[in-house]
């Protein structure tokens, strides 16, 4: 597709507080959290097949649909036991043929993240996703973040896994923040993943996430937070109900960015209503706009 056919970022609605959409960063209080489209992920079998078959059209359609649904950042996860770096290069090139939006280069492999940056058209707009508090992971990704002054997602965990309590996650967060400062990286670029675990695997999982968000916002007010919504419902029937019920609680806790399925109309309707109720939507303008466009699933 020619550059003339590239999907542009959605225009701000009248009265919306300013947001730097090029970098995907929140720059003012009390604005809606950033929405990160999660659907290009090889955890989905259809995405795995598309990547293996080099089906660019399928991947491009997934990208376009999410951008048109109103996301701010597009996640790209092409994780694979084989050729992940080359898969990332291919996916980034294919996606950037049809959409103009910050890409979240998502991998546990620093090599794959670096490969995505190598071919990404706007490196300063791309997100590095992610690191944990582990030296090899940090050494592989942080030089890229410093070079391009780009957003970074850091999970509040170390080599021992996900901490069981909010207090322990915040302690890991404190260590990650110190590393960022020591390496002279802009702390405004840091997004701490407060870690959502499935509520099906034990008690207190959702509450620990909410408490982690609140504690980080209180202790480190300059630092952004992020979560992956759909993780909360893994292993349960009626997952979309769980997801959209948890969403307003996350917004109220103060999360700054969220991975979600923007094609879930009921979820997006809950998002619009929650933003209006929690004063994340000035004068309810976005809610009114989407209602008039027939986009609210009531």
Tab-separated table of C-alpha atoms in Angstrom:
chain	number	residue	atom	x	y	z
A	1	UNK	CA	0.000	0.000	0.000
A	2	UNK	CA	1.326	3.448	-0.847
A	3	UNK	CA	2.105	6.027	1.812
A	4	UNK	CA	-1.044	7.886	0.753
A	5	UNK	CA	-3.052	4.957	2.056
A	6	UNK	CA	-1.509	4.896	5.513
A	7	UNK	CA	-4.070	5.084	8.323
A	8	UNK	CA	-3.457	8.196	10.411
A	9	UNK	CA	-3.863	8.543	14.152
A	10	UNK	CA	-7.298	9.523	15.328
A	11	UNK	CA	-7.893	13.254	15.656
A	12	UNK	CA	-8.428	14.673	19.154
A	13	UNK	CA	-11.984	15.609	20.004
A	14	UNK	CA	-12.782	19.269	20.845
A	15	UNK	CA	-11.628	20.229	24.348
A	16	UNK	CA	-9.456	17.144	24.842
A	17	UNK	CA	-6.376	17.888	26.916
A	18	UNK	CA	-3.159	17.738	24.942
A	19	UNK	CA	-1.471	14.383	24.524
A	20	UNK	CA	1.741	13.721	22.663
A	21	UNK	CA	0.450	10.984	20.397
A	22	UNK	CA	3.651	10.724	18.379
A	23	UNK	CA	5.511	9.376	21.388
A	24	UNK	CA	2.449	7.858	23.031
A	25	UNK	CA	3.179	9.650	26.287
A	26	UNK	CA	0.800	11.159	28.794
A	27	UNK	CA	1.876	14.749	29.424
A	28	UNK	CA	-0.875	16.110	31.648
A	29	UNK	CA	-2.945	14.865	34.574
A	30	UNK	CA	-6.540	13.639	34.352
A	31	UNK	CA	-6.564	12.507	30.761
A	32	UNK	CA	-7.620	9.097	29.501
A	33	UNK	CA	-5.043	6.368	29.842
A	34	UNK	CA	-3.189	5.265	26.750
A	35	UNK	CA	-4.704	2.305	24.922
A	36	UNK	CA	-2.327	-0.335	23.588
A	37	UNK	CA	-3.816	-2.749	21.061
A	38	UNK	CA	-2.888	-6.295	22.056
A	39	UNK	CA	-4.153	-8.451	19.205
A	40	UNK	CA	-0.966	-8.916	17.146
A	41	UNK	CA	0.446	-11.583	19.416
A	42	UNK	CA	1.522	-15.103	18.543
A	43	UNK	CA	-0.295	-16.403	21.598
A	44	UNK	CA	-3.176	-16.325	19.100
A	45	UNK	CA	-2.918	-19.231	16.665
A	46	UNK	CA	-4.104	-17.132	13.719
A	47	UNK	CA	-1.238	-14.693	14.278
A	48	UNK	CA	1.263	-17.544	14.569
A	49	UNK	CA	0.084	-18.924	11.206
A	50	UNK	CA	0.212	-15.494	9.582
A	51	UNK	CA	3.774	-14.919	10.778
A	52	UNK	CA	4.944	-18.376	9.720
A	53	UNK	CA	3.290	-18.026	6.297
A	54	UNK	CA	4.427	-14.402	5.913
A	55	UNK	CA	0.800	-13.407	5.385
A	56	UNK	CA	1.317	-9.653	5.433
A	57	UNK	CA	-2.267	-8.891	4.453
A	58	UNK	CA	-3.654	-10.671	7.530
A	59	UNK	CA	-1.269	-8.857	9.900
A	60	UNK	CA	-1.981	-5.530	8.212
A	61	UNK	CA	-5.726	-6.007	8.593
A	62	UNK	CA	-5.273	-6.717	12.310
A	63	UNK	CA	-3.274	-3.497	12.620
A	64	UNK	CA	-5.734	-1.351	10.670
A	65	UNK	CA	-8.755	-2.650	12.620
A	66	UNK	CA	-7.153	-1.767	15.947
A	67	UNK	CA	-6.042	1.694	14.839
A	68	UNK	CA	-9.518	2.447	13.543
A	69	UNK	CA	-10.942	1.300	16.913
A	70	UNK	CA	-9.056	4.115	18.632
A	71	UNK	CA	-5.798	2.815	20.103
A	72	UNK	CA	-2.783	5.020	20.810
A	73	UNK	CA	-0.045	2.377	20.531
A	74	UNK	CA	0.069	-0.956	18.659
A	75	UNK	CA	1.721	-3.942	20.333
A	76	UNK	CA	3.731	-6.299	18.103
A	77	UNK	CA	4.555	-9.677	19.661
A	78	UNK	CA	5.850	-12.320	17.266
A	79	UNK	CA	7.406	-14.562	19.875
A	80	UNK	CA	8.647	-17.880	18.543
A	81	UNK	CA	11.271	-20.493	19.434
A	82	UNK	CA	12.808	-19.861	16.028
A	83	UNK	CA	13.753	-16.757	14.030
A	84	UNK	CA	12.060	-14.271	16.381
A	85	UNK	CA	14.347	-11.404	15.397
A	86	UNK	CA	13.654	-11.916	11.695
A	87	UNK	CA	9.925	-12.302	12.435
A	88	UNK	CA	9.986	-8.954	14.206
A	89	UNK	CA	11.711	-7.238	11.280
A	90	UNK	CA	9.165	-8.652	8.861
A	91	UNK	CA	6.167	-7.728	11.023
A	92	UNK	CA	7.324	-4.146	11.641
A	93	UNK	CA	7.903	-3.564	7.947
A	94	UNK	CA	4.498	-5.014	7.013
A	95	UNK	CA	2.608	-3.031	9.657
A	96	UNK	CA	4.288	0.276	8.860
A	97	UNK	CA	3.181	-0.045	5.243
A	98	UNK	CA	-0.432	0.547	6.317
A	99	UNK	CA	-0.560	2.403	9.655
A	100	UNK	CA	1.174	5.383	11.204
A	101	UNK	CA	1.150	4.777	14.951
A	102	UNK	CA	3.754	4.114	17.666
A	103	UNK	CA	4.678	0.412	17.766
A	104	UNK	CA	5.284	-1.450	21.016
A	105	UNK	CA	8.054	-3.944	20.185
A	106	UNK	CA	7.130	-6.765	22.542
A	107	UNK	CA	9.543	-9.579	23.347
A	108	UNK	CA	11.409	-11.203	26.200
A	109	UNK	CA	14.393	-11.287	23.833
A	110	UNK	CA	16.549	-8.134	23.669
A	111	UNK	CA	17.746	-9.314	20.262
A	112	UNK	CA	14.191	-9.299	18.883
A	113	UNK	CA	13.489	-5.834	20.306
A	114	UNK	CA	16.724	-4.548	18.762
A	115	UNK	CA	15.750	-6.098	15.416
A	116	UNK	CA	12.448	-4.234	15.505
A	117	UNK	CA	14.207	-0.937	16.182
A	118	UNK	CA	16.603	-1.566	13.310
A	119	UNK	CA	13.799	-1.428	10.731
A	120	UNK	CA	11.256	0.760	12.524
A	121	UNK	CA	10.536	3.918	10.550
A	122	UNK	CA	10.205	6.193	13.590
A	123	UNK	CA	12.507	4.790	16.238
A	124	UNK	CA	11.836	7.607	18.704
A	125	UNK	CA	8.127	6.709	18.646
A	126	UNK	CA	8.578	2.982	19.235
A	127	UNK	CA	8.221	1.407	22.679
A	128	UNK	CA	10.639	-1.181	24.076
A	129	UNK	CA	8.662	-3.942	25.777
A	130	UNK	CA	10.057	-5.171	28.066
A	131	UNK	CA	12.700	-5.667	30.742
A	132	UNK	CA	12.708	-7.138	34.224
A	133	UNK	CA	15.145	-6.421	37.048
A	134	UNK	CA	17.767	-8.761	35.660
A	135	UNK	CA	21.149	-7.576	34.421
A	136	UNK	CA	21.275	-9.309	31.037
A	137	UNK	CA	17.792	-8.141	30.060
A	138	UNK	CA	18.538	-4.569	31.117
A	139	UNK	CA	21.895	-4.480	29.366
A	140	UNK	CA	20.288	-5.672	26.144
A	141	UNK	CA	17.502	-3.082	26.005
A	142	UNK	CA	18.430	0.026	27.986
A	143	UNK	CA	21.081	1.261	25.519
A	144	UNK	CA	18.340	1.405	22.858
A	145	UNK	CA	16.054	3.341	25.173
A	146	UNK	CA	18.802	5.836	25.960
A	147	UNK	CA	19.814	6.216	22.299
A	148	UNK	CA	16.307	6.844	20.993
A	149	UNK	CA	14.773	8.473	24.086
A	150	UNK	CA	11.776	6.173	23.697
A	151	UNK	CA	9.198	4.701	26.101
A	152	UNK	CA	10.186	1.561	28.028
A	153	UNK	CA	8.002	-1.022	29.762
A	154	UNK	CA	9.623	-2.642	32.806
A	155	UNK	CA	7.916	-5.458	34.665
A	156	UNK	CA	7.910	-5.232	38.456
A	157	UNK	CA	9.628	-8.593	38.749
A	158	UNK	CA	13.111	-10.068	38.837
A	159	UNK	CA	14.687	-13.388	37.930
A	160	UNK	CA	12.744	-15.068	40.750
A	161	UNK	CA	9.381	-14.339	39.091
A	162	UNK	CA	6.317	-12.309	40.002
A	163	UNK	CA	6.386	-11.015	43.587
A	164	UNK	CA	3.372	-12.169	45.572
A	165	UNK	CA	2.587	-8.854	47.253
A	166	UNK	CA	2.243	-5.241	46.218
A	167	UNK	CA	4.963	-4.244	48.676
A	168	UNK	CA	7.489	-6.593	47.050
A	169	UNK	CA	6.548	-5.416	43.561
A	170	UNK	CA	7.049	-1.820	44.629
A	171	UNK	CA	10.482	-2.710	45.987
A	172	UNK	CA	11.426	-4.119	42.567
A	173	UNK	CA	9.962	-0.969	41.015
A	174	UNK	CA	12.211	1.137	43.249
A	175	UNK	CA	15.247	-0.797	42.017
A	176	UNK	CA	14.211	-0.404	38.368
A	177	UNK	CA	13.729	3.338	38.808
A	178	UNK	CA	17.207	3.626	40.339
A	179	UNK	CA	18.728	1.793	37.363
A	180	UNK	CA	16.953	4.180	34.985
A	181	UNK	CA	18.318	7.168	36.882
A	182	UNK	CA	21.826	5.721	37.075
A	183	UNK	CA	21.867	5.282	33.304
A	184	UNK	CA	20.647	8.835	32.738
A	185	UNK	CA	17.401	7.730	31.053
A	186	UNK	CA	14.433	10.083	31.199
A	187	UNK	CA	12.126	8.691	33.936
A	188	UNK	CA	9.111	10.089	32.081
A	189	UNK	CA	9.724	7.345	29.510
A	190	UNK	CA	9.357	4.559	32.062
A	191	UNK	CA	6.142	2.523	32.293
A	192	UNK	CA	6.109	0.078	35.194
A	193	UNK	CA	4.030	-3.038	34.543
A	194	UNK	CA	2.219	-3.690	37.815
A	195	UNK	CA	1.517	-7.296	36.775
A	196	UNK	CA	-1.963	-8.735	36.532
A	197	UNK	CA	-2.223	-12.418	37.379
A	198	UNK	CA	-5.254	-14.620	36.636
A	199	UNK	CA	-7.758	-14.548	39.464
A	200	UNK	CA	-8.406	-18.230	38.711
A	201	UNK	CA	-5.046	-19.308	40.173
A	202	UNK	CA	-5.355	-17.907	43.693
A	203	UNK	CA	-6.867	-15.357	46.026
A	204	UNK	CA	-6.018	-11.673	46.145
A	205	UNK	CA	-4.534	-11.471	42.651
A	206	UNK	CA	-6.576	-8.518	41.370
A	207	UNK	CA	-6.298	-6.672	44.672
A	208	UNK	CA	-2.496	-6.906	44.665
A	209	UNK	CA	-2.385	-5.317	41.211
A	210	UNK	CA	-4.634	-2.444	42.248
A	211	UNK	CA	-2.594	-1.840	45.391
A	212	UNK	CA	0.650	-1.885	43.389
A	213	UNK	CA	-0.684	0.821	41.075
A	214	UNK	CA	-1.817	2.998	43.985
A	215	UNK	CA	1.472	2.627	45.851
A	216	UNK	CA	3.577	3.482	42.814
A	217	UNK	CA	1.454	6.539	42.021
A	218	UNK	CA	1.823	7.718	45.629
A	219	UNK	CA	5.548	7.005	46.030
A	220	UNK	CA	6.729	7.829	42.503
A	221	UNK	CA	4.228	10.288	41.026
A	222	UNK	CA	6.330	10.974	37.913
A	223	UNK	CA	6.463	7.306	36.947
A	224	UNK	CA	3.854	5.817	34.617
A	225	UNK	CA	2.110	2.496	35.159
A	226	UNK	CA	0.795	-0.069	32.694
A	227	UNK	CA	-1.053	-3.413	32.838
A	228	UNK	CA	-2.315	-6.130	30.506
A	229	UNK	CA	-6.052	-6.354	31.173
A	230	UNK	CA	-6.866	-9.729	29.633
A	231	UNK	CA	-4.490	-11.603	31.948
A	232	UNK	CA	-6.965	-11.238	34.812
A	233	UNK	CA	-9.509	-13.597	33.242
A	234	UNK	CA	-7.211	-16.330	31.936
A	235	UNK	CA	-8.629	-19.785	32.571
A	236	UNK	CA	-12.186	-18.608	33.248
A	237	UNK	CA	-15.398	-18.789	31.211
A	238	UNK	CA	-16.945	-15.510	30.116
A	239	UNK	CA	-13.564	-13.787	30.054
A	240	UNK	CA	-14.851	-10.567	28.495
A	241	UNK	CA	-17.206	-9.998	31.435
A	242	UNK	CA	-14.317	-10.262	33.898
A	243	UNK	CA	-12.172	-7.947	31.784
A	244	UNK	CA	-14.716	-5.170	31.447
A	245	UNK	CA	-15.641	-5.367	35.143
A	246	UNK	CA	-12.015	-5.005	36.209
A	247	UNK	CA	-11.340	-2.121	33.824
A	248	UNK	CA	-13.025	0.691	35.853
A	249	UNK	CA	-11.169	-0.432	38.983
A	250	UNK	CA	-7.858	-0.051	37.164
A	251	UNK	CA	-8.813	3.395	35.888
A	252	UNK	CA	-9.825	4.506	39.377
A	253	UNK	CA	-6.537	3.186	40.791
A	254	UNK	CA	-4.710	5.486	38.381
A	255	UNK	CA	-3.169	3.242	35.724
A	256	UNK	CA	-1.638	5.260	32.873
A	257	UNK	CA	-1.685	2.736	30.021
A	258	UNK	CA	-3.358	-0.575	29.334
A	259	UNK	CA	-3.062	-3.453	26.909
A	260	UNK	CA	-6.541	-4.455	25.752
A	261	UNK	CA	-8.678	-5.713	22.894
A	262	UNK	CA	-10.011	-2.554	21.224
A	263	UNK	CA	-12.380	-4.620	19.066
A	264	UNK	CA	-14.387	-5.689	22.131
A	265	UNK	CA	-17.247	-3.198	21.766
A	266	UNK	CA	-18.684	-3.796	25.230
A	267	UNK	CA	-15.256	-3.252	26.789
A	268	UNK	CA	-14.731	0.000	24.885
A	269	UNK	CA	-18.178	1.190	25.924
A	270	UNK	CA	-17.282	0.522	29.571
A	271	UNK	CA	-14.054	2.447	29.012
A	272	UNK	CA	-15.869	5.520	27.653
A	273	UNK	CA	-18.408	5.500	30.495
A	274	UNK	CA	-15.706	4.991	33.132
A	275	UNK	CA	-13.622	7.871	31.792
A	276	UNK	CA	-16.671	10.122	31.941
A	277	UNK	CA	-17.486	9.101	35.527
A	278	UNK	CA	-13.901	9.399	36.764
A	279	UNK	CA	-13.265	12.809	35.156
A	280	UNK	CA	-10.878	11.439	32.539
A	281	UNK	CA	-13.149	12.824	29.795
A	282	UNK	CA	-13.525	16.595	29.994
A	283	UNK	CA	-17.210	17.577	29.849
A	284	UNK	CA	-17.968	13.985	28.712
A	285	UNK	CA	-17.056	15.051	25.180
A	286	UNK	CA	-15.584	11.724	24.097
A	287	UNK	CA	-18.559	9.827	25.533
A	288	UNK	CA	-21.009	12.081	23.684
A	289	UNK	CA	-18.989	11.865	20.483
A	290	UNK	CA	-18.871	8.068	20.451
A	291	UNK	CA	-22.573	7.874	21.326
A	292	UNK	CA	-23.486	10.088	18.381
A	293	UNK	CA	-21.296	7.941	16.139
A	294	UNK	CA	-23.218	4.858	17.227
A	295	UNK	CA	-20.106	3.262	18.761
A	296	UNK	CA	-21.445	2.661	22.268
A	297	UNK	CA	-22.741	-0.840	22.848
A	298	UNK	CA	-25.556	-0.186	25.336
